[in-house]
């Protein structure tokens, strides 16, 4: 039916130089009385989608206000703007950074080629401006972010990937955002997914989490700079060639391509490091990677002995709603709860959730207070051996019956799967308590460990504990106010204007509050 309607429109247009939009609309509706969505031919689909996703422009006319349009303006029916407005826009260029032209049906090949050239030039200009000067907060003058960046991730935003198409319409490599590069150097941070980046000769990896090493494979030939623990994981888990992995010591000033670098403990996961750069121009830059800010960092002699001008900040929880207990409080809660339950019923099996790397502090502390070993899968066991810690090695085993503390993947901490797991050891245990440590799920609900309540189903209890390896909002505030950087560049949740603006406001208020106290 759609093809018949379009054919009728085409014949009508050929017999007349102009057509009233109202009559055209009435004709379509009478032919398809029950159709609420328009099926657009493939030749026009991409144009319509681009138009629908464009932000509203000032002075834009609504299609319903047009009384009589030219033959070529049939595109208005499909959501496009009138041709006259497009011609004006084509002459003046896009009104906002990132705005794209929408091709009209009346363009010839030369006009389309010229339009594409103008659009490509506009995008390049916008990109250049973004990569050179975008910061979210400046202690003296706040600057608005101009470029769309990734998300997480958050992690959950986890993130937008920038693709660049070539003239043949093919999609090329992902484009590395500016906040993953250190200006004045040839360094990129956690940027392996973008392939070989022009102008970059040293690729730093802050820690071994997949959203940071994504893109690394056994065939990678990047010169990778990281600490020993992360290097062990890269070589053993990803099978990256040893000659590509350059190990840097912790808390020691080293020189990489003429730039001073110090790796500092990020209090995130095993091997996680913050990167402190001393640039040749005298500027000092701190990249936190993923980190959990802690008052102990205020005693780092490396940070006490310098003034950080630019801070690349992990802003996973940079919102006032994310207020949760300190990490050690949560660890103590899990350990004391497990001890109490096992004391009341010695036949209680304790389960802790974990990722490939992370949450180790919880299950190691619980096992220590119970005087038990920790049982891990063979893969997790091999991962833990990469930590090169004799203390850890003496606490772990792969014999499930030899340990009262079991570590399972986070996704397996459901009542059904835990019931199945308990059934495997029915001869030893008749009750199971599980700890699910994650900051994502519980951060908005729990401000104190006293608020933590278990979910109970029969003989299975699951405690969702607000244990995060990222900084809470108040911890970020304290860290920034102590460090007092001149610029703050967020590395997470920076993919929308609203999010950037909210973080910019926080940064400015924090720094102004600090100045007011001086």
Short mmCIF file of C-alpha atoms in Angstrom, two decimals:
data_model
loop_
_atom_site.label_atom_id
_atom_site.label_comp_id
_atom_site.label_asym_id
_atom_site.label_seq_id
_atom_site.Cartn_x
_atom_site.Cartn_y
_atom_site.Cartn_z
CA UNK A 1 0.00 0.00 0.00
CA UNK A 2 2.87 2.37 0.85
CA UNK A 3 4.44 1.96 -2.57
CA UNK A 4 1.11 2.69 -4.27
CA UNK A 5 0.71 5.88 -2.25
CA UNK A 6 4.21 7.07 -3.06
CA UNK A 7 3.69 6.31 -6.75
CA UNK A 8 0.51 8.38 -6.74
CA UNK A 9 2.43 11.23 -5.07
CA UNK A 10 5.19 11.01 -7.64
CA UNK A 11 2.71 11.19 -10.53
CA UNK A 12 0.94 14.15 -8.96
CA UNK A 13 4.20 16.01 -8.43
CA UNK A 14 5.26 15.49 -12.03
CA UNK A 15 2.07 17.15 -13.27
CA UNK A 16 2.34 20.21 -11.03
CA UNK A 17 5.13 22.60 -10.03
CA UNK A 18 3.65 23.25 -6.59
CA UNK A 19 1.49 21.38 -4.17
CA UNK A 20 -0.32 22.41 -1.04
CA UNK A 21 1.02 20.48 1.95
CA UNK A 22 -2.42 20.27 3.52
CA UNK A 23 -3.90 18.55 0.50
CA UNK A 24 -0.93 16.21 0.33
CA UNK A 25 -1.36 15.25 3.97
CA UNK A 26 -5.08 14.64 3.52
CA UNK A 27 -4.37 12.38 0.54
CA UNK A 28 -1.96 10.18 2.54
CA UNK A 29 -4.33 9.92 5.49
CA UNK A 30 -7.27 8.92 3.30
CA UNK A 31 -5.20 6.20 1.62
CA UNK A 32 -3.96 4.84 4.98
CA UNK A 33 -6.67 5.56 7.55
CA UNK A 34 -5.26 3.15 10.17
CA UNK A 35 -1.53 3.86 9.79
CA UNK A 36 0.14 5.79 12.61
CA UNK A 37 3.78 5.50 11.55
CA UNK A 38 5.31 6.24 8.20
CA UNK A 39 7.44 3.64 6.40
CA UNK A 40 10.07 5.58 4.51
CA UNK A 41 11.85 4.21 1.44
CA UNK A 42 15.43 3.16 2.05
CA UNK A 43 16.78 6.09 0.05
CA UNK A 44 15.26 8.52 2.56
CA UNK A 45 15.53 6.60 5.83
CA UNK A 46 18.94 7.89 6.84
CA UNK A 47 17.93 11.46 6.10
CA UNK A 48 14.85 11.24 8.24
CA UNK A 49 16.70 9.67 11.15
CA UNK A 50 19.30 12.42 11.11
CA UNK A 51 16.61 15.07 11.11
CA UNK A 52 14.81 13.52 14.04
CA UNK A 53 17.93 13.38 16.17
CA UNK A 54 19.04 16.94 15.45
CA UNK A 55 18.59 19.43 18.30
CA UNK A 56 15.96 22.12 17.66
CA UNK A 57 17.30 25.17 15.89
CA UNK A 58 16.27 28.72 16.62
CA UNK A 59 13.90 30.15 14.01
CA UNK A 60 12.98 26.69 12.79
CA UNK A 61 9.55 26.59 11.17
CA UNK A 62 7.14 23.81 11.95
CA UNK A 63 5.88 21.72 9.07
CA UNK A 64 2.29 22.38 10.05
CA UNK A 65 2.79 26.13 9.52
CA UNK A 66 3.71 25.78 5.85
CA UNK A 67 0.80 26.52 3.55
CA UNK A 68 2.23 25.82 0.13
CA UNK A 69 5.58 24.25 -0.64
CA UNK A 70 7.62 23.54 -3.71
CA UNK A 71 7.62 20.13 -5.36
CA UNK A 72 11.02 19.34 -3.88
CA UNK A 73 9.74 19.98 -0.36
CA UNK A 74 7.80 16.73 -0.10
CA UNK A 75 10.47 15.83 2.46
CA UNK A 76 8.62 18.07 4.91
CA UNK A 77 5.93 15.42 5.16
CA UNK A 78 8.53 12.98 6.41
CA UNK A 79 9.76 15.33 9.13
CA UNK A 80 12.25 17.42 7.13
CA UNK A 81 12.27 21.20 7.13
CA UNK A 82 11.19 23.29 4.11
CA UNK A 83 13.75 23.56 1.33
CA UNK A 84 14.12 27.32 1.63
CA UNK A 85 15.26 27.02 5.21
CA UNK A 86 17.72 24.28 4.24
CA UNK A 87 19.19 26.50 1.53
CA UNK A 88 19.69 29.30 4.05
CA UNK A 89 21.31 26.89 6.48
CA UNK A 90 23.56 25.48 3.78
CA UNK A 91 24.83 28.99 3.07
CA UNK A 92 25.48 29.86 6.73
CA UNK A 93 26.55 26.43 8.03
CA UNK A 94 25.25 24.62 11.10
CA UNK A 95 24.15 26.81 13.98
CA UNK A 96 25.46 24.50 16.74
CA UNK A 97 28.59 22.37 17.13
CA UNK A 98 27.88 18.88 15.93
CA UNK A 99 24.79 19.88 13.93
CA UNK A 100 24.48 18.01 10.64
CA UNK A 101 22.97 18.96 7.33
CA UNK A 102 19.98 17.02 6.07
CA UNK A 103 20.07 16.33 2.32
CA UNK A 104 17.07 17.50 0.31
CA UNK A 105 15.45 15.76 -2.58
CA UNK A 106 16.25 18.65 -4.91
CA UNK A 107 20.03 18.53 -4.54
CA UNK A 108 22.15 17.53 -7.46
CA UNK A 109 25.40 15.58 -7.06
CA UNK A 110 27.53 18.72 -7.01
CA UNK A 111 25.45 20.32 -4.27
CA UNK A 112 25.58 17.15 -2.20
CA UNK A 113 29.33 16.99 -2.60
CA UNK A 114 29.73 20.61 -1.51
CA UNK A 115 27.43 20.06 1.47
CA UNK A 116 29.45 17.05 2.61
CA UNK A 117 32.69 19.05 2.35
CA UNK A 118 31.23 21.87 4.46
CA UNK A 119 29.93 19.42 7.03
CA UNK A 120 33.27 17.62 7.27
CA UNK A 121 35.10 20.91 7.74
CA UNK A 122 32.64 21.97 10.44
CA UNK A 123 33.10 18.70 12.34
CA UNK A 124 36.88 18.96 12.15
CA UNK A 125 36.77 22.50 13.53
CA UNK A 126 34.54 21.43 16.39
CA UNK A 127 36.78 18.49 17.19
CA UNK A 128 39.85 20.66 17.23
CA UNK A 129 38.28 23.12 19.62
CA UNK A 130 37.15 20.33 21.91
CA UNK A 131 40.46 18.52 22.10
CA UNK A 132 42.44 21.68 22.72
CA UNK A 133 40.58 23.43 25.48
CA UNK A 134 37.67 21.56 27.05
CA UNK A 135 37.74 21.45 30.82
CA UNK A 136 34.88 21.08 33.22
CA UNK A 137 36.08 23.30 36.01
CA UNK A 138 38.71 25.97 36.44
CA UNK A 139 39.34 27.45 39.84
CA UNK A 140 39.39 30.95 38.39
CA UNK A 141 37.07 30.68 35.42
CA UNK A 142 34.69 27.80 34.73
CA UNK A 143 34.67 26.65 31.12
CA UNK A 144 31.79 24.76 29.56
CA UNK A 145 32.52 21.39 28.02
CA UNK A 146 31.96 21.47 24.27
CA UNK A 147 32.43 17.93 22.98
CA UNK A 148 30.35 14.85 23.54
CA UNK A 149 32.43 12.27 25.38
CA UNK A 150 31.89 8.71 26.62
CA UNK A 151 29.79 7.11 29.54
CA UNK A 152 29.93 4.72 31.47
CA UNK A 153 30.40 3.48 32.95
CA UNK A 154 29.24 3.18 33.85
CA UNK A 155 29.75 2.41 33.89
CA UNK A 156 26.62 1.93 33.23
CA UNK A 157 26.77 4.91 30.80
CA UNK A 158 29.58 3.15 30.19
CA UNK A 159 29.86 5.18 26.88
CA UNK A 160 29.56 6.70 23.45
CA UNK A 161 31.98 5.51 20.83
CA UNK A 162 32.92 8.03 18.20
CA UNK A 163 33.08 6.63 14.71
CA UNK A 164 34.52 8.41 11.72
CA UNK A 165 33.22 7.47 8.30
CA UNK A 166 35.36 7.68 5.21
CA UNK A 167 34.22 9.03 1.87
CA UNK A 168 32.96 5.61 0.88
CA UNK A 169 30.60 5.50 3.83
CA UNK A 170 32.64 2.89 5.70
CA UNK A 171 33.10 3.21 9.44
CA UNK A 172 36.71 3.54 10.55
CA UNK A 173 38.40 3.08 13.92
CA UNK A 174 36.85 4.58 17.03
CA UNK A 175 38.05 8.08 17.72
CA UNK A 176 39.99 8.63 20.94
CA UNK A 177 38.39 11.37 23.09
CA UNK A 178 40.54 14.21 24.34
CA UNK A 179 40.30 13.26 28.02
CA UNK A 180 42.24 10.04 27.37
CA UNK A 181 45.29 11.98 26.21
CA UNK A 182 47.75 14.00 28.25
CA UNK A 183 48.45 17.34 26.48
CA UNK A 184 52.11 18.14 25.98
CA UNK A 185 52.99 14.43 25.83
CA UNK A 186 52.56 11.47 23.51
CA UNK A 187 50.69 9.55 26.22
CA UNK A 188 47.24 7.96 26.15
CA UNK A 189 45.51 6.52 29.22
CA UNK A 190 43.33 3.38 29.04
CA UNK A 191 42.74 4.00 25.34
CA UNK A 192 43.38 0.61 23.73
CA UNK A 193 39.98 0.31 22.07
CA UNK A 194 40.87 3.11 19.66
CA UNK A 195 43.62 1.20 17.91
CA UNK A 196 46.86 2.92 17.06
CA UNK A 197 46.31 6.61 17.86
CA UNK A 198 48.05 9.21 15.76
CA UNK A 199 50.73 11.03 17.73
CA UNK A 200 50.65 8.55 20.64
CA UNK A 201 53.75 6.48 21.40
CA UNK A 202 53.11 5.35 25.02
CA UNK A 203 49.91 3.66 26.19
CA UNK A 204 49.30 3.58 29.96
CA UNK A 205 47.00 1.07 31.66
CA UNK A 206 45.82 2.12 35.12
CA UNK A 207 44.34 -1.25 36.15
CA UNK A 208 43.03 -4.57 34.90
CA UNK A 209 39.31 -3.99 34.43
CA UNK A 210 37.80 -4.76 31.05
CA UNK A 211 36.42 -1.27 30.43
CA UNK A 212 40.00 0.00 30.65
CA UNK A 213 41.97 -2.69 28.82
CA UNK A 214 39.28 -3.26 26.17
CA UNK A 215 41.07 -3.58 22.81
CA UNK A 216 44.14 -5.35 24.12
CA UNK A 217 44.69 -8.83 22.67
CA UNK A 218 47.53 -11.29 22.30
CA UNK A 219 48.22 -9.67 18.92
CA UNK A 220 48.58 -6.16 20.34
CA UNK A 221 51.93 -4.49 19.81
CA UNK A 222 51.28 -1.28 21.76
CA UNK A 223 54.02 -0.23 24.18
CA UNK A 224 52.05 -0.70 27.42
CA UNK A 225 53.12 1.00 30.65
CA UNK A 226 51.72 -0.27 33.96
CA UNK A 227 52.79 -1.63 37.34
CA UNK A 228 53.84 -5.20 38.04
CA UNK A 229 50.49 -6.59 39.18
CA UNK A 230 48.62 -5.19 36.18
CA UNK A 231 51.43 -6.33 33.91
CA UNK A 232 51.18 -9.88 35.26
CA UNK A 233 47.45 -9.91 34.56
CA UNK A 234 47.91 -8.53 31.04
CA UNK A 235 50.49 -11.16 30.19
CA UNK A 236 48.77 -14.11 31.88
CA UNK A 237 45.12 -13.37 31.12
CA UNK A 238 45.34 -11.63 27.75
CA UNK A 239 48.55 -13.33 26.57
CA UNK A 240 50.09 -10.04 25.45
CA UNK A 241 53.73 -10.43 24.45
CA UNK A 242 56.11 -9.70 27.30
CA UNK A 243 58.24 -7.32 25.23
CA UNK A 244 55.22 -5.03 24.84
CA UNK A 245 54.62 -4.70 28.58
CA UNK A 246 56.83 -2.13 30.32
CA UNK A 247 56.69 -2.48 34.10
CA UNK A 248 56.93 0.70 36.17
CA UNK A 249 57.64 0.68 39.93
CA UNK A 250 55.19 2.11 42.46
CA UNK A 251 55.98 5.34 44.35
CA UNK A 252 59.12 5.92 42.34
CA UNK A 253 59.87 8.73 39.89
CA UNK A 254 60.77 7.33 36.48
CA UNK A 255 61.17 8.96 33.10
CA UNK A 256 59.12 7.86 30.12
CA UNK A 257 59.97 9.62 26.86
CA UNK A 258 61.30 12.65 28.68
CA UNK A 259 58.35 12.96 31.06
CA UNK A 260 58.52 12.24 34.79
CA UNK A 261 55.95 9.69 36.00
CA UNK A 262 55.06 8.34 39.45
CA UNK A 263 52.54 5.54 40.04
CA UNK A 264 50.49 5.82 43.26
CA UNK A 265 48.08 3.39 44.91
CA UNK A 266 44.53 4.17 43.71
CA UNK A 267 42.71 2.12 46.40
CA UNK A 268 40.54 0.52 43.70
CA UNK A 269 41.41 -3.07 42.79
CA UNK A 270 44.72 -4.96 42.99
CA UNK A 271 47.23 -3.22 40.75
CA UNK A 272 45.15 -0.05 40.29
CA UNK A 273 47.36 3.03 40.07
CA UNK A 274 47.01 6.77 39.82
CA UNK A 275 49.42 8.44 37.42
CA UNK A 276 51.30 11.59 38.42
CA UNK A 277 52.97 13.31 35.46
CA UNK A 278 55.60 16.06 35.57
CA UNK A 279 55.51 17.66 32.12
CA UNK A 280 58.51 19.35 30.49
CA UNK A 281 56.72 22.72 30.62
CA UNK A 282 56.56 22.53 34.42
CA UNK A 283 52.91 21.51 34.65
CA UNK A 284 51.88 18.69 37.00
CA UNK A 285 49.01 16.40 36.00
CA UNK A 286 47.30 13.75 38.12
CA UNK A 287 45.20 11.07 36.44
CA UNK A 288 43.30 9.07 39.06
CA UNK A 289 42.21 6.23 36.77
CA UNK A 290 39.48 4.49 38.77
CA UNK A 291 40.04 5.21 42.45
CA UNK A 292 38.46 5.32 45.90
CA UNK A 293 39.61 8.52 47.57
CA UNK A 294 40.79 8.01 51.12
CA UNK A 295 42.20 10.38 53.76
CA UNK A 296 45.42 8.36 53.71
CA UNK A 297 46.12 9.78 50.25
CA UNK A 298 46.57 13.19 51.88
CA UNK A 299 49.75 11.78 53.40
CA UNK A 300 51.24 10.65 50.08
CA UNK A 301 54.63 12.44 50.04
CA UNK A 302 54.54 12.54 46.23
CA UNK A 303 51.34 14.63 46.32
CA UNK A 304 52.44 16.73 49.29
CA UNK A 305 55.58 17.74 47.44
CA UNK A 306 53.92 19.21 44.34
CA UNK A 307 51.05 21.39 43.13
CA UNK A 308 48.69 19.63 40.74
CA UNK A 309 47.44 21.95 37.99
CA UNK A 310 45.24 19.48 36.09
CA UNK A 311 43.24 16.64 37.63
CA UNK A 312 41.68 13.87 35.53
CA UNK A 313 39.08 12.66 38.00
CA UNK A 314 37.10 9.41 38.31
CA UNK A 315 33.57 10.83 38.56
CA UNK A 316 31.62 7.57 38.72
CA UNK A 317 29.66 8.76 41.76
CA UNK A 318 29.90 12.53 41.35
CA UNK A 319 26.34 13.23 42.46
CA UNK A 320 25.02 14.16 45.93
CA UNK A 321 22.70 11.14 45.89
CA UNK A 322 25.70 8.81 46.12
CA UNK A 323 26.51 8.92 49.81
CA UNK A 324 27.54 5.60 51.28
CA UNK A 325 29.65 4.40 54.22
CA UNK A 326 33.42 4.33 54.22
CA UNK A 327 34.96 1.22 52.74
CA UNK A 328 36.45 -0.08 55.98
CA UNK A 329 33.11 0.26 57.79
CA UNK A 330 31.47 -2.00 55.21
CA UNK A 331 34.28 -4.56 55.38
CA UNK A 332 33.98 -4.65 59.18
CA UNK A 333 30.20 -5.08 58.89
CA UNK A 334 30.55 -8.08 56.58
CA UNK A 335 33.19 -9.69 58.77
CA UNK A 336 31.29 -9.20 62.04
CA UNK A 337 27.99 -10.37 60.52
CA UNK A 338 29.59 -13.52 59.14
CA UNK A 339 31.29 -14.21 62.47
CA UNK A 340 28.01 -13.80 64.36
CA UNK A 341 26.05 -16.11 62.05
CA UNK A 342 28.72 -18.81 62.01
CA UNK A 343 28.99 -18.63 65.79
CA UNK A 344 25.23 -19.17 66.10
CA UNK A 345 25.28 -21.95 63.51
CA UNK A 346 28.69 -23.48 62.66
CA UNK A 347 27.09 -25.18 59.64
CA UNK A 348 26.72 -21.87 57.84
CA UNK A 349 28.39 -21.51 54.44
CA UNK A 350 29.60 -17.98 53.66
CA UNK A 351 29.61 -16.78 50.04
CA UNK A 352 31.10 -13.55 48.71
CA UNK A 353 30.50 -12.11 45.27
CA UNK A 354 33.41 -10.88 43.20
CA UNK A 355 34.51 -9.84 39.74
CA UNK A 356 37.52 -11.12 37.83
CA UNK A 357 39.57 -8.56 39.76
CA UNK A 358 38.08 -6.67 42.69
CA UNK A 359 36.31 -7.05 46.06
CA UNK A 360 39.24 -9.06 47.45
CA UNK A 361 39.33 -7.05 50.68
CA UNK A 362 35.87 -8.30 51.63
CA UNK A 363 36.34 -12.04 51.29
CA UNK A 364 39.91 -12.07 52.60
CA UNK A 365 38.85 -10.21 55.76
CA UNK A 366 35.83 -12.48 56.28
CA UNK A 367 37.98 -15.58 55.85
CA UNK A 368 40.58 -14.22 58.24
CA UNK A 369 38.09 -13.56 61.04
CA UNK A 370 36.55 -17.02 60.59
CA UNK A 371 39.94 -18.71 60.48
CA UNK A 372 39.04 -20.31 57.14
CA UNK A 373 40.54 -20.53 53.71
CA UNK A 374 38.83 -18.97 50.70
CA UNK A 375 37.78 -21.28 47.88
CA UNK A 376 38.00 -19.87 44.36
CA UNK A 377 37.39 -21.17 40.88
CA UNK A 378 40.53 -22.24 39.07
CA UNK A 379 40.43 -19.13 36.90
CA UNK A 380 40.01 -16.79 39.88
CA UNK A 381 42.76 -18.66 41.71
CA UNK A 382 45.18 -18.08 38.83
CA UNK A 383 44.20 -14.42 38.79
CA UNK A 384 44.95 -14.07 42.49
CA UNK A 385 48.34 -15.66 42.00
CA UNK A 386 49.22 -12.77 39.68
CA UNK A 387 49.13 -10.48 42.72
CA UNK A 388 52.46 -11.93 43.88
CA UNK A 389 51.34 -11.88 47.51
CA UNK A 390 52.42 -14.75 49.72
CA UNK A 391 49.84 -13.75 52.31
CA UNK A 392 47.05 -14.03 49.74
CA UNK A 393 48.39 -17.30 48.39
CA UNK A 394 48.25 -18.93 51.83
CA UNK A 395 44.56 -18.00 52.23
CA UNK A 396 43.21 -19.34 48.93
CA UNK A 397 42.39 -22.81 47.63
CA UNK A 398 40.45 -24.54 44.87
CA UNK A 399 39.12 -27.27 47.19
CA UNK A 400 35.49 -26.32 47.83
CA UNK A 401 35.14 -28.65 50.79
CA UNK A 402 38.26 -27.31 52.51
CA UNK A 403 36.92 -23.77 52.94
CA UNK A 404 33.91 -22.25 54.69
CA UNK A 405 34.16 -19.10 52.57
CA UNK A 406 33.37 -19.50 48.86
CA UNK A 407 33.81 -16.83 46.21
CA UNK A 408 31.37 -16.82 43.30
CA UNK A 409 30.83 -14.46 40.34
CA UNK A 410 28.51 -11.60 41.24
CA UNK A 411 25.89 -12.76 38.75
CA UNK A 412 25.50 -16.06 40.61
CA UNK A 413 24.31 -14.41 43.80
CA UNK A 414 20.63 -15.18 43.27
CA UNK A 415 18.42 -17.31 45.51
CA UNK A 416 18.04 -20.03 42.89
CA UNK A 417 21.74 -20.36 42.13
CA UNK A 418 22.76 -20.11 45.77
CA UNK A 419 20.25 -22.82 46.69
CA UNK A 420 21.83 -25.05 44.05
CA UNK A 421 25.29 -24.23 45.39
CA UNK A 422 24.30 -25.04 48.97
CA UNK A 423 22.81 -28.35 47.85
CA UNK A 424 26.24 -29.45 46.61
CA UNK A 425 27.53 -29.29 50.20
CA UNK A 426 24.44 -30.46 52.09
CA UNK A 427 26.58 -32.84 54.07
CA UNK A 428 28.55 -29.95 55.58
CA UNK A 429 26.21 -26.97 55.65
CA UNK A 430 22.49 -26.37 56.17
CA UNK A 431 22.47 -22.56 55.88
CA UNK A 432 24.06 -20.02 53.54
CA UNK A 433 24.76 -16.32 53.93
CA UNK A 434 25.94 -14.32 50.94
CA UNK A 435 27.49 -10.85 50.70
CA UNK A 436 26.96 -8.95 47.47
CA UNK A 437 29.38 -6.02 47.52
CA UNK A 438 28.45 -3.37 45.01
CA UNK A 439 28.14 0.38 45.14
CA UNK A 440 25.82 0.62 42.14
CA UNK A 441 22.70 -1.05 43.52
CA UNK A 442 22.66 0.15 47.10
CA UNK A 443 24.34 3.55 47.10
CA UNK A 444 21.08 5.52 47.00
CA UNK A 445 19.45 3.45 49.75
CA UNK A 446 22.18 3.00 52.36
CA UNK A 447 24.07 5.77 54.13
CA UNK A 448 25.09 3.73 57.18
CA UNK A 449 25.87 0.08 57.80
CA UNK A 450 23.03 0.14 60.31
CA UNK A 451 20.61 0.47 57.37
CA UNK A 452 21.73 -2.80 55.78
CA UNK A 453 19.07 -5.49 55.91
CA UNK A 454 19.29 -8.97 54.30
CA UNK A 455 16.90 -10.54 51.86
CA UNK A 456 15.91 -13.94 53.26
CA UNK A 457 14.41 -16.88 51.41
CA UNK A 458 14.30 -20.07 53.49
CA UNK A 459 17.80 -20.90 54.62
CA UNK A 460 19.44 -18.42 52.20
CA UNK A 461 20.27 -14.84 53.26
CA UNK A 462 21.71 -12.23 50.88
CA UNK A 463 23.24 -9.02 52.20
CA UNK A 464 23.61 -6.28 49.61
CA UNK A 465 26.44 -4.22 51.06
CA UNK A 466 27.39 -0.76 49.76
CA UNK A 467 31.00 -1.67 49.21
CA UNK A 468 32.34 0.33 46.31
CA UNK A 469 35.80 0.67 44.87
CA UNK A 470 34.91 4.13 43.55
CA UNK A 471 34.76 7.32 45.59
CA UNK A 472 31.50 8.49 47.11
CA UNK A 473 30.36 12.05 46.46
CA UNK A 474 31.65 13.32 49.79
CA UNK A 475 34.98 11.53 49.34
CA UNK A 476 35.41 13.21 45.96
CA UNK A 477 34.63 16.56 47.54
CA UNK A 478 37.21 16.11 50.29
CA UNK A 479 39.89 14.95 47.84
CA UNK A 480 39.34 17.88 45.46
CA UNK A 481 39.27 20.42 48.26
CA UNK A 482 42.51 19.03 49.64
CA UNK A 483 44.29 18.86 46.28
CA UNK A 484 42.92 22.21 44.97
CA UNK A 485 43.71 21.65 41.27
CA UNK A 486 43.38 24.48 38.76
CA UNK A 487 41.49 22.30 36.27
CA UNK A 488 39.29 19.26 36.75
CA UNK A 489 38.47 16.98 33.83
CA UNK A 490 35.90 14.24 34.56
CA UNK A 491 36.62 10.85 33.01
CA UNK A 492 33.26 9.14 33.73
CA UNK A 493 29.61 10.10 33.08
CA UNK A 494 30.73 12.96 30.85
CA UNK A 495 28.70 12.05 27.77
CA UNK A 496 25.86 14.56 28.18
CA UNK A 497 25.73 18.30 28.56
CA UNK A 498 23.47 18.06 31.62
CA UNK A 499 25.84 15.69 33.40
CA UNK A 500 28.90 17.82 32.62
CA UNK A 501 27.10 20.95 33.77
CA UNK A 502 26.09 19.32 37.06
CA UNK A 503 29.65 18.18 37.75
CA UNK A 504 31.03 21.57 36.76
CA UNK A 505 28.75 23.17 39.34
CA UNK A 506 29.98 20.78 42.04
CA UNK A 507 33.63 21.41 41.24
CA UNK A 508 33.18 25.19 41.29
CA UNK A 509 31.32 25.11 44.60
CA UNK A 510 33.93 22.86 46.20
CA UNK A 511 36.84 25.08 45.16
CA UNK A 512 35.04 28.30 46.07
CA UNK A 513 34.21 26.87 49.49
CA UNK A 514 37.88 26.05 50.03
CA UNK A 515 38.99 29.56 49.01
CA UNK A 516 36.44 31.08 51.38
CA UNK A 517 38.02 29.22 54.29
CA UNK A 518 41.53 30.50 53.54
#
